[in-house]
Amino acid sequence: MADAAGTAGADRRLTIRDDRAQGRLEAFDDGDYAGFVGYFVLDAEGLPKALVAVHTVVEATHEGKGVAGALVREFYRTAAAEGVPVVPLCPYAVKWAERHPDEAPAAPEDVVRAAKSQLKASPELW
């Protein structure tokens, strides 16, 4: 995915970068590291691929500035661009999806079950 940039306030610029190799969608606020969504790519046999959000972390100095919401929104946009569902296992991503159903379509139940199973079998994905 290419970098995504947007303004989040009149005097700041948030840039989001996908580090697929590390499973991190990272946010930078005016170049300063602000937070990330940790994720993995579900690639279970017989099921569509999916992006699985396992945690959202925002640096204390960037809390309350919309960074977490911007990260999760971009995570869903990335999945949509790739034609895959998102499985939000991170509590923040779950709440965000509930508040934005128009931007966060639910993943098929079999994909959700497979994601939970893979996470349980591979705790290092946390």
Coordinates of N, CA and C in Angstrom, one line a residue:
M1 N 0.8 -1.2 0.0 CA 0.0 0.0 0.0 C 0.9 1.2 0.0
A2 N 0.5 2.2 -0.7 CA 1.2 3.5 -0.7 C 0.9 4.2 0.6
D3 N 1.7 5.2 0.9 CA 1.5 6.0 2.1 C 0.1 6.7 1.9
A4 N -0.6 6.9 3.0 CA -1.8 7.6 3.1 C -1.6 8.8 3.9
A5 N -2.0 10.0 3.5 CA -1.8 11.2 4.3 C -3.1 11.9 4.3
G6 N -3.3 12.6 5.4 CA -4.4 13.4 5.6 C -4.2 14.5 6.7
T7 N -5.0 15.4 6.7 CA -4.9 16.4 7.8 C -5.8 16.1 8.9
A8 N -5.3 16.3 10.1 CA -6.1 16.0 11.3 C -6.0 17.2 12.2
G9 N -6.6 18.3 11.7 CA -6.4 19.6 12.4 C -5.7 20.5 11.5
A10 N -5.9 21.8 11.7 CA -5.4 22.8 10.8 C -3.9 22.8 10.7
D11 N -3.2 22.5 11.7 CA -1.8 22.6 11.7 C -1.0 21.3 11.8
R12 N -1.6 20.2 11.5 CA -0.9 19.0 11.6 C -1.2 18.0 10.4
R13 N -0.3 17.2 10.2 CA -0.4 16.3 9.0 C -0.1 14.8 9.5
L14 N -1.0 13.9 9.3 CA -0.9 12.6 9.7 C -0.6 11.7 8.5
T15 N 0.5 11.0 8.5 CA 0.9 10.1 7.4 C 0.8 8.7 7.9
I16 N 0.2 7.8 7.1 CA 0.1 6.4 7.5 C 0.8 5.5 6.5
R17 N 1.7 4.6 7.0 CA 2.4 3.7 6.2 C 2.2 2.3 6.6
D18 N 2.1 1.4 5.6 CA 1.9 0.0 5.8 C 3.3 -0.7 5.8
D19 N 3.7 -1.3 6.9 CA 4.9 -2.2 6.9 C 4.4 -3.6 7.0
R20 N 4.0 -4.1 5.8 CA 3.4 -5.5 5.7 C 4.3 -6.5 6.3
A21 N 5.6 -6.4 6.1 CA 6.6 -7.4 6.5 C 6.6 -7.5 8.1
Q22 N 6.3 -6.4 8.7 CA 6.3 -6.4 10.2 C 4.9 -6.5 10.8
G23 N 3.9 -6.4 9.9 CA 2.5 -6.5 10.3 C 2.1 -5.3 11.1
R24 N 2.5 -4.1 10.6 CA 2.2 -2.8 11.3 C 1.8 -1.8 10.3
L25 N 0.6 -1.2 10.6 CA 0.2 0.0 9.9 C 0.5 1.2 10.8
E26 N 1.5 2.0 10.4 CA 2.1 3.0 11.3 C 1.7 4.4 11.0
A27 N 1.4 5.2 12.0 CA 1.1 6.6 11.8 C 2.2 7.5 12.3
F28 N 2.4 8.6 11.5 CA 3.4 9.6 11.9 C 2.6 11.0 11.8
D29 N 2.8 11.7 12.9 CA 2.1 13.0 13.0 C 3.2 14.1 12.8
D30 N 3.2 14.8 11.7 CA 4.2 15.7 11.3 C 5.6 15.1 11.4
G31 N 5.7 13.8 11.0 CA 7.0 13.1 11.0 C 7.3 12.4 12.3
D32 N 6.5 12.7 13.4 CA 6.8 12.1 14.7 C 6.0 10.8 14.8
Y33 N 6.6 9.7 15.2 CA 5.9 8.4 15.3 C 4.8 8.6 16.3
A34 N 3.5 8.2 15.9 CA 2.4 8.4 16.7 C 1.7 7.1 17.2
G35 N 1.8 6.0 16.4 CA 1.1 4.8 16.8 C 1.0 3.8 15.7
F36 N 0.3 2.7 16.0 CA 0.2 1.6 15.0 C -1.0 0.7 15.2
V37 N -1.4 0.0 14.2 CA -2.3 -1.1 14.3 C -1.4 -2.3 14.0
G38 N -1.3 -3.3 14.9 CA -0.6 -4.5 14.7 C -1.6 -5.5 14.1
Y39 N -1.1 -6.2 13.1 CA -2.0 -7.1 12.3 C -1.3 -8.3 11.7
F40 N -2.0 -9.2 11.2 CA -1.5 -10.3 10.4 C -2.4 -10.6 9.3
V41 N -1.9 -11.3 8.3 CA -2.6 -11.6 7.1 C -3.1 -13.1 7.3
L42 N -4.4 -13.3 7.3 CA -4.9 -14.6 7.4 C -4.9 -15.3 6.0
D43 N -4.3 -16.4 6.0 CA -4.2 -17.1 4.7 C -4.5 -18.6 4.9
A44 N -5.8 -18.9 5.3 CA -6.2 -20.2 5.7 C -6.7 -20.9 4.4
E45 N -6.4 -22.2 4.3 CA -6.8 -23.0 3.2 C -8.3 -23.0 3.1
G46 N -8.8 -22.8 1.9 CA -10.2 -22.8 1.6 C -11.0 -21.6 2.0
L47 N -10.3 -20.6 2.5 CA -11.0 -19.3 2.9 C -10.3 -18.1 2.2
P48 N -11.1 -17.0 2.1 CA -10.4 -15.9 1.5 C -9.4 -15.3 2.4
K49 N -8.4 -14.7 1.9 CA -7.4 -14.0 2.7 C -8.1 -12.9 3.5
A50 N -7.6 -12.4 4.6 CA -8.2 -11.4 5.4 C -7.0 -10.6 6.1
L51 N -7.3 -9.4 6.5 CA -6.4 -8.6 7.4 C -7.0 -8.7 8.8
V52 N -6.2 -9.1 9.7 CA -6.6 -9.3 11.1 C -6.0 -8.3 12.0
A53 N -6.7 -7.4 12.5 CA -6.2 -6.4 13.5 C -6.2 -7.0 14.9
V54 N -5.0 -7.0 15.5 CA -4.9 -7.6 16.8 C -4.6 -6.5 17.9
H55 N -4.1 -5.4 17.6 CA -4.0 -4.3 18.6 C -3.8 -3.0 18.0
T56 N -4.2 -1.9 18.6 CA -4.0 -0.6 18.2 C -3.3 0.1 19.4
V57 N -2.2 0.8 19.1 CA -1.4 1.5 20.1 C -1.1 2.9 19.6
V58 N -1.4 3.9 20.5 CA -1.1 5.3 20.2 C -0.2 5.8 21.3
E59 N 0.9 6.4 20.9 CA 1.9 7.0 21.9 C 1.1 8.0 22.7
A60 N 1.5 8.1 24.0 CA 0.8 8.9 25.0 C 0.8 10.4 24.5
T61 N 1.9 10.9 23.9 CA 1.9 12.2 23.4 C 1.0 12.5 22.3
H62 N 0.4 11.5 21.7 CA -0.5 11.7 20.6 C -2.0 11.2 20.9
E63 N -2.2 10.8 22.1 CA -3.6 10.4 22.5 C -4.6 11.6 22.4
G64 N -5.8 11.2 22.0 CA -6.8 12.2 21.9 C -6.8 13.1 20.7
K65 N -6.0 12.7 19.7 CA -5.8 13.5 18.5 C -6.4 12.8 17.2
G66 N -7.1 11.7 17.4 CA -7.7 11.0 16.3 C -6.8 10.0 15.6
V67 N -5.7 9.7 16.2 CA -4.7 8.8 15.5 C -5.2 7.4 15.4
A68 N -5.8 6.9 16.5 CA -6.3 5.5 16.5 C -7.4 5.4 15.4
G69 N -8.3 6.3 15.4 CA -9.4 6.2 14.4 C -8.9 6.3 13.0
A70 N -7.9 7.2 12.8 CA -7.4 7.3 11.4 C -6.7 6.0 11.0
L71 N -6.0 5.4 12.0 CA -5.3 4.1 11.7 C -6.3 3.0 11.3
V72 N -7.3 2.9 12.1 CA -8.3 1.8 11.8 C -9.0 2.1 10.5
R73 N -9.4 3.3 10.3 CA -10.1 3.7 9.0 C -9.2 3.3 7.8
E74 N -7.9 3.6 7.9 CA -7.0 3.3 6.8 C -6.8 1.8 6.7
F75 N -6.8 1.1 7.8 CA -6.7 -0.4 7.8 C -7.9 -1.0 6.9
Y76 N -9.1 -0.5 7.2 CA -10.3 -0.9 6.4 C -10.1 -0.5 5.0
R77 N -9.6 0.7 4.7 CA -9.5 1.1 3.3 C -8.4 0.2 2.6
T78 N -7.4 -0.1 3.3 CA -6.4 -1.0 2.7 C -7.0 -2.3 2.3
A79 N -7.7 -2.9 3.2 CA -8.4 -4.2 3.0 C -9.3 -4.1 1.8
A80 N -10.1 -3.0 1.8 CA -11.1 -2.8 0.7 C -10.3 -2.7 -0.7
A81 N -9.2 -2.0 -0.7 CA -8.4 -1.9 -1.9 C -7.9 -3.2 -2.4
E82 N -7.6 -4.1 -1.4 CA -7.1 -5.4 -1.8 C -8.2 -6.5 -2.0
G83 N -9.4 -6.1 -1.7 CA -10.6 -7.0 -1.9 C -10.6 -8.1 -0.9
V84 N -10.2 -7.8 0.4 CA -10.2 -8.8 1.4 C -11.0 -8.2 2.6
P85 N -11.5 -9.1 3.5 CA -12.2 -8.6 4.7 C -11.2 -8.2 5.8
V86 N -11.7 -7.5 6.7 CA -11.0 -7.2 8.0 C -11.6 -8.0 9.1
V87 N -10.8 -8.6 9.9 CA -11.3 -9.3 11.1 C -10.7 -8.4 12.3
P88 N -11.6 -7.6 13.0 CA -11.1 -6.8 14.1 C -11.1 -7.6 15.4
L89 N -9.9 -8.0 15.8 CA -9.8 -8.7 17.1 C -9.4 -7.8 18.2
C90 N -8.9 -6.6 17.8 CA -8.4 -5.6 18.7 C -9.7 -4.9 19.3
P91 N -9.8 -4.7 20.6 CA -11.0 -4.1 21.2 C -11.3 -2.7 20.6
Y92 N -10.3 -1.9 20.3 CA -10.5 -0.6 19.7 C -11.1 -0.7 18.3
A93 N -10.5 -1.6 17.5 CA -11.0 -1.8 16.2 C -12.4 -2.3 16.1
V94 N -12.8 -3.2 17.1 CA -14.1 -3.7 17.2 C -15.1 -2.5 17.5
K95 N -14.8 -1.7 18.4 CA -15.7 -0.5 18.7 C -15.7 0.5 17.6
W96 N -14.6 0.7 16.9 CA -14.6 1.6 15.8 C -15.5 1.1 14.7
A97 N -15.4 -0.2 14.4 CA -16.3 -0.9 13.4 C -17.8 -0.8 13.7
E98 N -18.1 -0.9 15.0 CA -19.5 -0.8 15.4 C -20.0 0.6 15.2
R99 N -19.1 1.6 15.4 CA -19.5 3.0 15.2 C -19.5 3.5 13.7
H100 N -18.9 2.7 12.9 CA -18.7 3.1 11.4 C -19.1 1.9 10.5
P101 N -20.3 1.4 10.7 CA -20.7 0.2 9.9 C -20.7 0.4 8.4
D102 N -20.8 1.7 8.0 CA -20.7 2.0 6.5 C -19.3 1.8 6.0
E103 N -18.3 1.9 6.8 CA -16.9 1.8 6.4 C -16.3 0.5 6.8
A104 N -17.0 -0.3 7.6 CA -16.4 -1.5 8.2 C -17.3 -2.7 8.1
P105 N -17.4 -3.2 6.9 CA -18.3 -4.4 6.7 C -17.8 -5.6 7.5
A106 N -18.7 -6.3 8.0 CA -18.4 -7.5 8.9 C -17.8 -8.6 8.0
A107 N -16.8 -9.3 8.6 CA -16.2 -10.4 7.9 C -17.1 -11.6 8.0
P108 N -17.0 -12.5 7.1 CA -17.7 -13.8 7.2 C -17.3 -14.5 8.5
E109 N -18.3 -15.2 9.1 CA -18.1 -15.9 10.4 C -17.0 -16.9 10.3
D110 N -16.9 -17.7 9.2 CA -15.9 -18.7 9.1 C -14.5 -18.1 9.0
V111 N -14.4 -16.9 8.5 CA -13.1 -16.2 8.4 C -12.7 -15.7 9.8
V112 N -13.7 -15.2 10.6 CA -13.4 -14.7 11.9 C -13.0 -15.9 12.8
R113 N -13.7 -17.1 12.7 CA -13.3 -18.2 13.4 C -11.8 -18.7 13.1
A114 N -11.5 -18.7 11.8 CA -10.2 -19.0 11.4 C -9.1 -18.1 11.9
A115 N -9.4 -16.8 11.9 CA -8.5 -15.8 12.4 C -8.2 -16.0 13.9
K116 N -9.3 -16.2 14.7 CA -9.2 -16.5 16.1 C -8.4 -17.8 16.4
S117 N -8.6 -18.8 15.6 CA -7.9 -20.0 15.7 C -6.4 -19.8 15.4
Q118 N -6.1 -19.1 14.3 CA -4.7 -18.8 14.0 C -4.0 -18.0 15.1
L119 N -4.7 -17.1 15.7 CA -4.1 -16.3 16.7 C -3.9 -17.1 18.0
K120 N -4.8 -18.0 18.3 CA -4.6 -18.9 19.5 C -3.4 -19.8 19.3
A121 N -3.3 -20.3 18.0 CA -2.2 -21.3 17.7 C -0.8 -20.6 17.6
S122 N -0.9 -19.3 17.3 CA 0.4 -18.5 17.1 C 0.4 -17.2 18.0
P123 N 0.6 -17.3 19.3 CA 0.5 -16.2 20.1 C 1.5 -15.1 19.8
E124 N 2.5 -15.4 19.1 CA 3.5 -14.4 18.7 C 2.9 -13.3 17.8
L125 N 1.7 -13.6 17.2 CA 1.1 -12.7 16.3 C 0.5 -11.5 17.1
W126 N 0.4 -11.7 18.4 CA -0.1 -10.5 19.3 C 1.0 -9.5 19.2

